[in-house]
Amino acid sequence: FEIYSGLYVPGIDDLDNDLTFGLRYASRPTEQFGWTLSVGYLDLKQNNTQPLNDVIGSANGYFVDANAVWYIAGSDFGLFGGIGFGTVNIDLRNTTRDESDDAFTYNYGVHYAWNFGEKYLLKPEIKWRKWDGDTYEKTDEEYTVSFGWRF
């Protein structure tokens, strides 16, 4: 079980880099292969530059991911990839409406798990997330660190 937090970098410059966090359940049934299920949240603010100055107030969203992990040569260095689903809500300033988009996502990345004894781990991770939505089709980046423990 892991708790993670870090920096979310959207694929458009009109939104600032901001916070992401979530929960992850991971299993490693063999030395070389594992899997993860995660749920997360992102919260982004508008960066107040043209052309969207005073248009977007903020954006937030939720996502769920399922990934397969390959631990190279049985080490603690993992390459992963998978699919997911996300929803993003965009607050438009000076209007009574908001924009939202639900989308399938594809993600891939790398991580390294530092194990502390038999029960605890610290895992830095870099993830790229491709959104395949109606209004948002960009690739975002996530830089996170998770703290985990084994039951």
PDB file of C-alpha atoms in Angstrom:
ATOM      1  CA  PHE A   1       0.000   0.000   0.000  1.00  0.00           C
ATOM      2  CA  GLU A   2       1.418   3.418  -0.947  1.00  0.00           C
ATOM      3  CA  ILE A   3       0.587   7.084  -0.503  1.00  0.00           C
ATOM      4  CA  TYR A   4       2.080   9.409  -3.109  1.00  0.00           C
ATOM      5  CA  SER A   5       2.367  13.121  -3.762  1.00  0.00           C
ATOM      6  CA  GLY A   6       4.258  15.306  -6.180  1.00  0.00           C
ATOM      7  CA  LEU A   7       4.296  17.705  -9.094  1.00  0.00           C
ATOM      8  CA  TYR A   8       1.833  17.527 -11.988  1.00  0.00           C
ATOM      9  CA  VAL A   9       2.927  19.196 -15.248  1.00  0.00           C
ATOM     10  CA  PRO A  10       0.038  19.658 -17.714  1.00  0.00           C
ATOM     11  CA  GLY A  11       0.592  19.355 -21.448  1.00  0.00           C
ATOM     12  CA  ILE A  12      -0.499  22.956 -22.068  1.00  0.00           C
ATOM     13  CA  ASP A  13       1.322  26.083 -20.929  1.00  0.00           C
ATOM     14  CA  ASP A  14      -1.876  27.875 -19.891  1.00  0.00           C
ATOM     15  CA  LEU A  15      -2.004  25.948 -16.615  1.00  0.00           C
ATOM     16  CA  ASP A  16       0.675  26.075 -13.919  1.00  0.00           C
ATOM     17  CA  ASN A  17       2.527  23.014 -12.707  1.00  0.00           C
ATOM     18  CA  ASP A  18       0.884  22.032  -9.460  1.00  0.00           C
ATOM     19  CA  LEU A  19      -0.053  19.300  -7.007  1.00  0.00           C
ATOM     20  CA  THR A  20      -1.012  15.668  -7.487  1.00  0.00           C
ATOM     21  CA  PHE A  21      -1.526  12.999  -4.835  1.00  0.00           C
ATOM     22  CA  GLY A  22      -3.179   9.637  -4.393  1.00  0.00           C
ATOM     23  CA  LEU A  23      -3.184   6.047  -3.189  1.00  0.00           C
ATOM     24  CA  ARG A  24      -1.668   3.015  -4.836  1.00  0.00           C
ATOM     25  CA  TYR A  25      -1.873  -0.724  -4.269  1.00  0.00           C
ATOM     26  CA  ALA A  26       0.999  -2.721  -5.738  1.00  0.00           C
ATOM     27  CA  SER A  27       1.925  -6.364  -5.958  1.00  0.00           C
ATOM     28  CA  ARG A  28       5.084  -8.089  -7.142  1.00  0.00           C
ATOM     29  CA  PRO A  29       4.240 -11.776  -7.586  1.00  0.00           C
ATOM     30  CA  THR A  30       7.577 -12.581  -9.273  1.00  0.00           C
ATOM     31  CA  GLU A  31      11.027 -11.021  -9.139  1.00  0.00           C
ATOM     32  CA  GLN A  32      10.642  -9.500 -12.601  1.00  0.00           C
ATOM     33  CA  PHE A  33       6.941  -8.658 -12.868  1.00  0.00           C
ATOM     34  CA  GLY A  34       4.349  -6.794 -10.852  1.00  0.00           C
ATOM     35  CA  TRP A  35       1.240  -4.657 -11.164  1.00  0.00           C
ATOM     36  CA  THR A  36      -0.308  -1.559  -9.616  1.00  0.00           C
ATOM     37  CA  LEU A  37      -3.762  -0.054  -9.154  1.00  0.00           C
ATOM     38  CA  SER A  38      -3.921   3.619  -8.255  1.00  0.00           C
ATOM     39  CA  VAL A  39      -6.374   6.452  -7.715  1.00  0.00           C
ATOM     40  CA  GLY A  40      -5.243  10.044  -7.800  1.00  0.00           C
ATOM     41  CA  TYR A  41      -6.198  13.704  -7.769  1.00  0.00           C
ATOM     42  CA  LEU A  42      -4.724  16.723  -9.524  1.00  0.00           C
ATOM     43  CA  ASP A  43      -5.231  20.417  -8.791  1.00  0.00           C
ATOM     44  CA  LEU A  44      -3.978  23.056 -11.242  1.00  0.00           C
ATOM     45  CA  LYS A  45      -4.190  26.860 -11.312  1.00  0.00           C
ATOM     46  CA  GLN A  46      -4.206  29.131 -14.358  1.00  0.00           C
ATOM     47  CA  ASN A  47      -0.830  30.778 -14.991  1.00  0.00           C
ATOM     48  CA  ASN A  48      -2.336  34.171 -15.918  1.00  0.00           C
ATOM     49  CA  THR A  49      -0.720  34.489 -19.322  1.00  0.00           C
ATOM     50  CA  GLN A  50      -2.238  35.119 -22.716  1.00  0.00           C
ATOM     51  CA  PRO A  51      -4.301  33.870 -24.468  1.00  0.00           C
ATOM     52  CA  LEU A  52      -6.341  32.437 -21.571  1.00  0.00           C
ATOM     53  CA  ASN A  53      -5.720  35.193 -19.000  1.00  0.00           C
ATOM     54  CA  ASP A  54      -8.860  35.581 -16.878  1.00  0.00           C
ATOM     55  CA  VAL A  55     -10.575  32.703 -18.692  1.00  0.00           C
ATOM     56  CA  ILE A  56      -9.515  29.587 -16.759  1.00  0.00           C
ATOM     57  CA  GLY A  57      -9.652  29.884 -13.000  1.00  0.00           C
ATOM     58  CA  SER A  58      -8.462  26.401 -12.145  1.00  0.00           C
ATOM     59  CA  ALA A  59      -8.651  22.764 -13.165  1.00  0.00           C
ATOM     60  CA  ASN A  60      -8.929  19.677 -11.028  1.00  0.00           C
ATOM     61  CA  GLY A  61      -9.445  16.050 -11.764  1.00  0.00           C
ATOM     62  CA  TYR A  62      -9.457  12.456 -10.670  1.00  0.00           C
ATOM     63  CA  PHE A  63      -7.954   9.415 -12.332  1.00  0.00           C
ATOM     64  CA  VAL A  64      -7.704   5.650 -11.914  1.00  0.00           C
ATOM     65  CA  ASP A  65      -4.824   3.627 -13.391  1.00  0.00           C
ATOM     66  CA  ALA A  66      -3.986  -0.060 -13.830  1.00  0.00           C
ATOM     67  CA  ASN A  67      -0.353  -0.791 -14.749  1.00  0.00           C
ATOM     68  CA  ALA A  68       1.923  -3.725 -15.450  1.00  0.00           C
ATOM     69  CA  VAL A  69       5.482  -3.374 -14.109  1.00  0.00           C
ATOM     70  CA  TRP A  70       8.672  -4.976 -15.379  1.00  0.00           C
ATOM     71  CA  TYR A  71      11.482  -5.002 -12.788  1.00  0.00           C
ATOM     72  CA  ILE A  72      14.639  -5.092 -14.887  1.00  0.00           C
ATOM     73  CA  ALA A  73      16.755  -8.162 -14.069  1.00  0.00           C
ATOM     74  CA  GLY A  74      14.793  -8.599 -10.833  1.00  0.00           C
ATOM     75  CA  SER A  75      16.103  -5.291  -9.460  1.00  0.00           C
ATOM     76  CA  ASP A  76      14.089  -2.551  -7.741  1.00  0.00           C
ATOM     77  CA  PHE A  77      14.148  -0.413 -10.926  1.00  0.00           C
ATOM     78  CA  GLY A  78      10.795  -0.706 -12.694  1.00  0.00           C
ATOM     79  CA  LEU A  79       9.421   0.228 -16.095  1.00  0.00           C
ATOM     80  CA  PHE A  80       5.639   0.362 -16.225  1.00  0.00           C
ATOM     81  CA  GLY A  81       2.737   1.088 -18.511  1.00  0.00           C
ATOM     82  CA  GLY A  82      -0.996   0.784 -18.486  1.00  0.00           C
ATOM     83  CA  ILE A  83      -4.412   2.232 -19.041  1.00  0.00           C
ATOM     84  CA  GLY A  84      -6.722   4.345 -16.974  1.00  0.00           C
ATOM     85  CA  PHE A  85      -9.667   6.671 -16.853  1.00  0.00           C
ATOM     86  CA  GLY A  86      -9.731  10.305 -15.809  1.00  0.00           C
ATOM     87  CA  THR A  87     -12.101  13.189 -15.416  1.00  0.00           C
ATOM     88  CA  VAL A  88     -11.094  16.860 -15.441  1.00  0.00           C
ATOM     89  CA  ASN A  89     -13.228  19.833 -14.379  1.00  0.00           C
ATOM     90  CA  ILE A  90     -12.224  23.314 -15.540  1.00  0.00           C
ATOM     91  CA  ASP A  91     -13.538  26.380 -13.723  1.00  0.00           C
ATOM     92  CA  LEU A  92     -14.137  29.208 -16.218  1.00  0.00           C
ATOM     93  CA  ARG A  93     -13.936  32.707 -14.746  1.00  0.00           C
ATOM     94  CA  ASN A  94     -16.731  35.265 -15.181  1.00  0.00           C
ATOM     95  CA  THR A  95     -19.185  32.632 -16.445  1.00  0.00           C
ATOM     96  CA  THR A  96     -21.826  30.413 -14.939  1.00  0.00           C
ATOM     97  CA  ARG A  97     -20.548  27.330 -16.732  1.00  0.00           C
ATOM     98  CA  ASP A  98     -17.661  24.967 -16.314  1.00  0.00           C
ATOM     99  CA  GLU A  99     -16.003  22.639 -18.799  1.00  0.00           C
ATOM    100  CA  SER A 100     -15.325  18.995 -18.069  1.00  0.00           C
ATOM    101  CA  ASP A 101     -13.887  16.060 -19.949  1.00  0.00           C
ATOM    102  CA  ASP A 102     -13.890  12.341 -19.225  1.00  0.00           C
ATOM    103  CA  ALA A 103     -11.241  10.346 -21.016  1.00  0.00           C
ATOM    104  CA  PHE A 104      -9.369   7.111 -21.260  1.00  0.00           C
ATOM    105  CA  THR A 105      -5.701   7.602 -20.435  1.00  0.00           C
ATOM    106  CA  TYR A 106      -2.534   5.735 -21.295  1.00  0.00           C
ATOM    107  CA  ASN A 107       0.453   6.042 -19.022  1.00  0.00           C
ATOM    108  CA  TYR A 108       4.022   4.845 -18.841  1.00  0.00           C
ATOM    109  CA  GLY A 109       7.041   5.619 -16.727  1.00  0.00           C
ATOM    110  CA  VAL A 110       9.877   4.563 -14.474  1.00  0.00           C
ATOM    111  CA  HIS A 111      10.350   4.188 -10.736  1.00  0.00           C
ATOM    112  CA  TYR A 112      12.846   2.929  -8.220  1.00  0.00           C
ATOM    113  CA  ALA A 113      11.830   1.324  -4.919  1.00  0.00           C
ATOM    114  CA  TRP A 114      14.118   1.810  -1.929  1.00  0.00           C
ATOM    115  CA  ASN A 115      13.192  -0.842   0.607  1.00  0.00           C
ATOM    116  CA  PHE A 116      13.665  -0.150   4.300  1.00  0.00           C
ATOM    117  CA  GLY A 117      13.588  -3.474   6.052  1.00  0.00           C
ATOM    118  CA  GLU A 118      10.810  -5.894   5.260  1.00  0.00           C
ATOM    119  CA  LYS A 119       7.876  -3.486   5.698  1.00  0.00           C
ATOM    120  CA  TYR A 120       8.603  -0.025   4.252  1.00  0.00           C
ATOM    121  CA  LEU A 121       9.603   1.547   0.945  1.00  0.00           C
ATOM    122  CA  LEU A 122      10.238   4.924  -0.641  1.00  0.00           C
ATOM    123  CA  LYS A 123       9.581   5.161  -4.385  1.00  0.00           C
ATOM    124  CA  PRO A 124      10.357   8.135  -6.662  1.00  0.00           C
ATOM    125  CA  GLU A 125       8.479   7.902  -9.940  1.00  0.00           C
ATOM    126  CA  ILE A 126       8.235   9.710 -13.276  1.00  0.00           C
ATOM    127  CA  LYS A 127       5.043   9.115 -15.268  1.00  0.00           C
ATOM    128  CA  TRP A 128       3.767  10.370 -18.609  1.00  0.00           C
ATOM    129  CA  ARG A 129      -0.025  10.368 -19.021  1.00  0.00           C
ATOM    130  CA  LYS A 130      -1.652  10.631 -22.482  1.00  0.00           C
ATOM    131  CA  TRP A 131      -5.241  11.923 -22.278  1.00  0.00           C
ATOM    132  CA  ASP A 132      -7.517  10.732 -25.082  1.00  0.00           C
ATOM    133  CA  GLY A 133     -10.484  13.046 -24.463  1.00  0.00           C
ATOM    134  CA  ASP A 134     -12.881  15.070 -26.552  1.00  0.00           C
ATOM    135  CA  THR A 135     -11.440  18.463 -25.597  1.00  0.00           C
ATOM    136  CA  TYR A 136      -8.096  17.554 -24.057  1.00  0.00           C
ATOM    137  CA  GLU A 137      -5.655  15.329 -25.952  1.00  0.00           C
ATOM    138  CA  LYS A 138      -2.255  16.125 -24.466  1.00  0.00           C
ATOM    139  CA  THR A 139       0.487  14.253 -22.660  1.00  0.00           C
ATOM    140  CA  ASP A 140       1.064  15.372 -19.070  1.00  0.00           C
ATOM    141  CA  GLU A 141       3.960  14.573 -16.729  1.00  0.00           C
ATOM    142  CA  GLU A 142       3.947  13.524 -13.082  1.00  0.00           C
ATOM    143  CA  TYR A 143       6.941  13.596 -10.721  1.00  0.00           C
ATOM    144  CA  THR A 144       5.989  11.890  -7.473  1.00  0.00           C
ATOM    145  CA  VAL A 145       7.413  10.192  -4.405  1.00  0.00           C
ATOM    146  CA  SER A 146       5.472   7.525  -2.578  1.00  0.00           C
ATOM    147  CA  PHE A 147       5.801   6.065   0.869  1.00  0.00           C
ATOM    148  CA  GLY A 148       4.619   2.499   1.178  1.00  0.00           C
ATOM    149  CA  TRP A 149       4.317  -0.325   3.631  1.00  0.00           C
ATOM    150  CA  ARG A 150       3.608  -4.022   3.332  1.00  0.00           C
ATOM    151  CA  PHE A 151       0.933  -5.768   5.334  1.00  0.00           C
TER     152      PHE A 151
END
